[in-house]
Amino acid sequence: MQEAQNKLSATIAEPIFHRVRDVAPNKAMFCLSFKLPMECLKGDSENHIESVAK
């Protein structure tokens, strides 16, 4: 979750984190769901979204 917060430059409130499935021996896939923080909508949103997607 810390990596997601760093990419968004915002704190994630009320995250939902759960295991999805095993993808290989000793490797699992997880899902992190959350409402997009308002801090993410400030400034030049087009450039910010591109930087988060990388």
mmCIF file with all atom_site columns, C-alpha atoms in Angstrom:
data_model
loop_
_atom_site.group_PDB
_atom_site.id
_atom_site.type_symbol
_atom_site.label_atom_id
_atom_site.label_alt_id
_atom_site.label_comp_id
_atom_site.label_asym_id
_atom_site.label_entity_id
_atom_site.label_seq_id
_atom_site.pdbx_PDB_ins_code
_atom_site.Cartn_x
_atom_site.Cartn_y
_atom_site.Cartn_z
_atom_site.occupancy
_atom_site.B_iso_or_equiv
_atom_site.pdbx_formal_charge
_atom_site.auth_seq_id
_atom_site.auth_comp_id
_atom_site.auth_asym_id
_atom_site.auth_atom_id
_atom_site.pdbx_PDB_model_num
ATOM 1  C CA . MET A 1 1  ? 0.000   0.000   0.000   1.00 0.00 ? 1  MET A CA 1
ATOM 2  C CA . GLN A 1 2  ? 2.912   2.343   0.686   1.00 0.00 ? 2  GLN A CA 1
ATOM 3  C CA . GLU A 1 3  ? 3.965   2.114   -2.967  1.00 0.00 ? 3  GLU A CA 1
ATOM 4  C CA . ALA A 1 4  ? 0.461   3.119   -4.118  1.00 0.00 ? 4  ALA A CA 1
ATOM 5  C CA . GLN A 1 5  ? 0.435   6.090   -1.731  1.00 0.00 ? 5  GLN A CA 1
ATOM 6  C CA . ASN A 1 6  ? 3.854   7.179   -2.971  1.00 0.00 ? 6  ASN A CA 1
ATOM 7  C CA . LYS A 1 7  ? 2.725   7.027   -6.614  1.00 0.00 ? 7  LYS A CA 1
ATOM 8  C CA . LEU A 1 8  ? -0.411  9.028   -5.826  1.00 0.00 ? 8  LEU A CA 1
ATOM 9  C CA . SER A 1 9  ? 1.405   11.472  -3.508  1.00 0.00 ? 9  SER A CA 1
ATOM 10 C CA . ALA A 1 10 ? -1.585  11.089  -1.198  1.00 0.00 ? 10 ALA A CA 1
ATOM 11 C CA . THR A 1 11 ? -2.762  9.046   1.765   1.00 0.00 ? 11 THR A CA 1
ATOM 12 C CA . ILE A 1 12 ? -5.214  6.243   1.017   1.00 0.00 ? 12 ILE A CA 1
ATOM 13 C CA . ALA A 1 13 ? -8.086  6.157   3.512   1.00 0.00 ? 13 ALA A CA 1
ATOM 14 C CA . GLU A 1 14 ? -10.066 2.982   4.207   1.00 0.00 ? 14 GLU A CA 1
ATOM 15 C CA . PRO A 1 15 ? -8.167  0.649   1.852   1.00 0.00 ? 15 PRO A CA 1
ATOM 16 C CA . ILE A 1 16 ? -9.531  -2.803  1.043   1.00 0.00 ? 16 ILE A CA 1
ATOM 17 C CA . PHE A 1 17 ? -6.669  -5.250  0.529   1.00 0.00 ? 17 PHE A CA 1
ATOM 18 C CA . HIS A 1 18 ? -7.253  -8.914  -0.232  1.00 0.00 ? 18 HIS A CA 1
ATOM 19 C CA . ARG A 1 19 ? -5.599  -11.948 -1.761  1.00 0.00 ? 19 ARG A CA 1
ATOM 20 C CA . VAL A 1 20 ? -6.934  -12.727 -5.245  1.00 0.00 ? 20 VAL A CA 1
ATOM 21 C CA . ARG A 1 21 ? -5.224  -15.995 -6.155  1.00 0.00 ? 21 ARG A CA 1
ATOM 22 C CA . ASP A 1 22 ? -1.949  -17.882 -6.412  1.00 0.00 ? 22 ASP A CA 1
ATOM 23 C CA . VAL A 1 23 ? -0.215  -17.164 -9.714  1.00 0.00 ? 23 VAL A CA 1
ATOM 24 C CA . ALA A 1 24 ? 2.786   -19.456 -9.229  1.00 0.00 ? 24 ALA A CA 1
ATOM 25 C CA . PRO A 1 25 ? 4.356   -21.498 -6.449  1.00 0.00 ? 25 PRO A CA 1
ATOM 26 C CA . ASN A 1 26 ? 5.084   -19.124 -3.552  1.00 0.00 ? 26 ASN A CA 1
ATOM 27 C CA . LYS A 1 27 ? 3.620   -16.120 -5.445  1.00 0.00 ? 27 LYS A CA 1
ATOM 28 C CA . ALA A 1 28 ? 0.238   -14.557 -4.818  1.00 0.00 ? 28 ALA A CA 1
ATOM 29 C CA . MET A 1 29 ? -1.792  -11.847 -6.540  1.00 0.00 ? 29 MET A CA 1
ATOM 30 C CA . PHE A 1 30 ? -3.364  -9.183  -4.328  1.00 0.00 ? 30 PHE A CA 1
ATOM 31 C CA . CYS A 1 31 ? -5.959  -6.472  -4.935  1.00 0.00 ? 31 CYS A CA 1
ATOM 32 C CA . LEU A 1 32 ? -5.924  -2.995  -3.379  1.00 0.00 ? 32 LEU A CA 1
ATOM 33 C CA . SER A 1 33 ? -9.203  -1.067  -3.711  1.00 0.00 ? 33 SER A CA 1
ATOM 34 C CA . PHE A 1 34 ? -9.807  2.476   -2.480  1.00 0.00 ? 34 PHE A CA 1
ATOM 35 C CA . LYS A 1 35 ? -11.570 5.733   -3.242  1.00 0.00 ? 35 LYS A CA 1
ATOM 36 C CA . LEU A 1 36 ? -9.307  8.117   -5.138  1.00 0.00 ? 36 LEU A CA 1
ATOM 37 C CA . PRO A 1 37 ? -8.166  10.846  -2.716  1.00 0.00 ? 37 PRO A CA 1
ATOM 38 C CA . MET A 1 38 ? -9.108  14.447  -3.558  1.00 0.00 ? 38 MET A CA 1
ATOM 39 C CA . GLU A 1 39 ? -5.406  15.394  -3.481  1.00 0.00 ? 39 GLU A CA 1
ATOM 40 C CA . CYS A 1 40 ? -5.027  13.461  -6.734  1.00 0.00 ? 40 CYS A CA 1
ATOM 41 C CA . LEU A 1 41 ? -7.402  15.838  -8.524  1.00 0.00 ? 41 LEU A CA 1
ATOM 42 C CA . LYS A 1 42 ? -5.428  19.039  -7.920  1.00 0.00 ? 42 LYS A CA 1
ATOM 43 C CA . GLY A 1 43 ? -3.221  20.682  -10.549 1.00 0.00 ? 43 GLY A CA 1
ATOM 44 C CA . ASP A 1 44 ? -2.523  19.360  -14.027 1.00 0.00 ? 44 ASP A CA 1
ATOM 45 C CA . SER A 1 45 ? -4.451  16.100  -13.790 1.00 0.00 ? 45 SER A CA 1
ATOM 46 C CA . GLU A 1 46 ? -3.501  14.838  -17.272 1.00 0.00 ? 46 GLU A CA 1
ATOM 47 C CA . ASN A 1 47 ? 0.228   14.852  -16.517 1.00 0.00 ? 47 ASN A CA 1
ATOM 48 C CA . HIS A 1 48 ? -0.309  13.469  -13.020 1.00 0.00 ? 48 HIS A CA 1
ATOM 49 C CA . ILE A 1 49 ? -2.358  10.531  -14.303 1.00 0.00 ? 49 ILE A CA 1
ATOM 50 C CA . GLU A 1 50 ? 0.328   9.731   -16.877 1.00 0.00 ? 50 GLU A CA 1
ATOM 51 C CA . SER A 1 51 ? 3.042   9.732   -14.202 1.00 0.00 ? 51 SER A CA 1
ATOM 52 C CA . VAL A 1 52 ? 1.006   7.471   -11.890 1.00 0.00 ? 52 VAL A CA 1
ATOM 53 C CA . ALA A 1 53 ? 0.314   4.988   -14.700 1.00 0.00 ? 53 ALA A CA 1
ATOM 54 C CA . LYS A 1 54 ? 4.035   4.418   -15.347 1.00 0.00 ? 54 LYS A CA 1
#
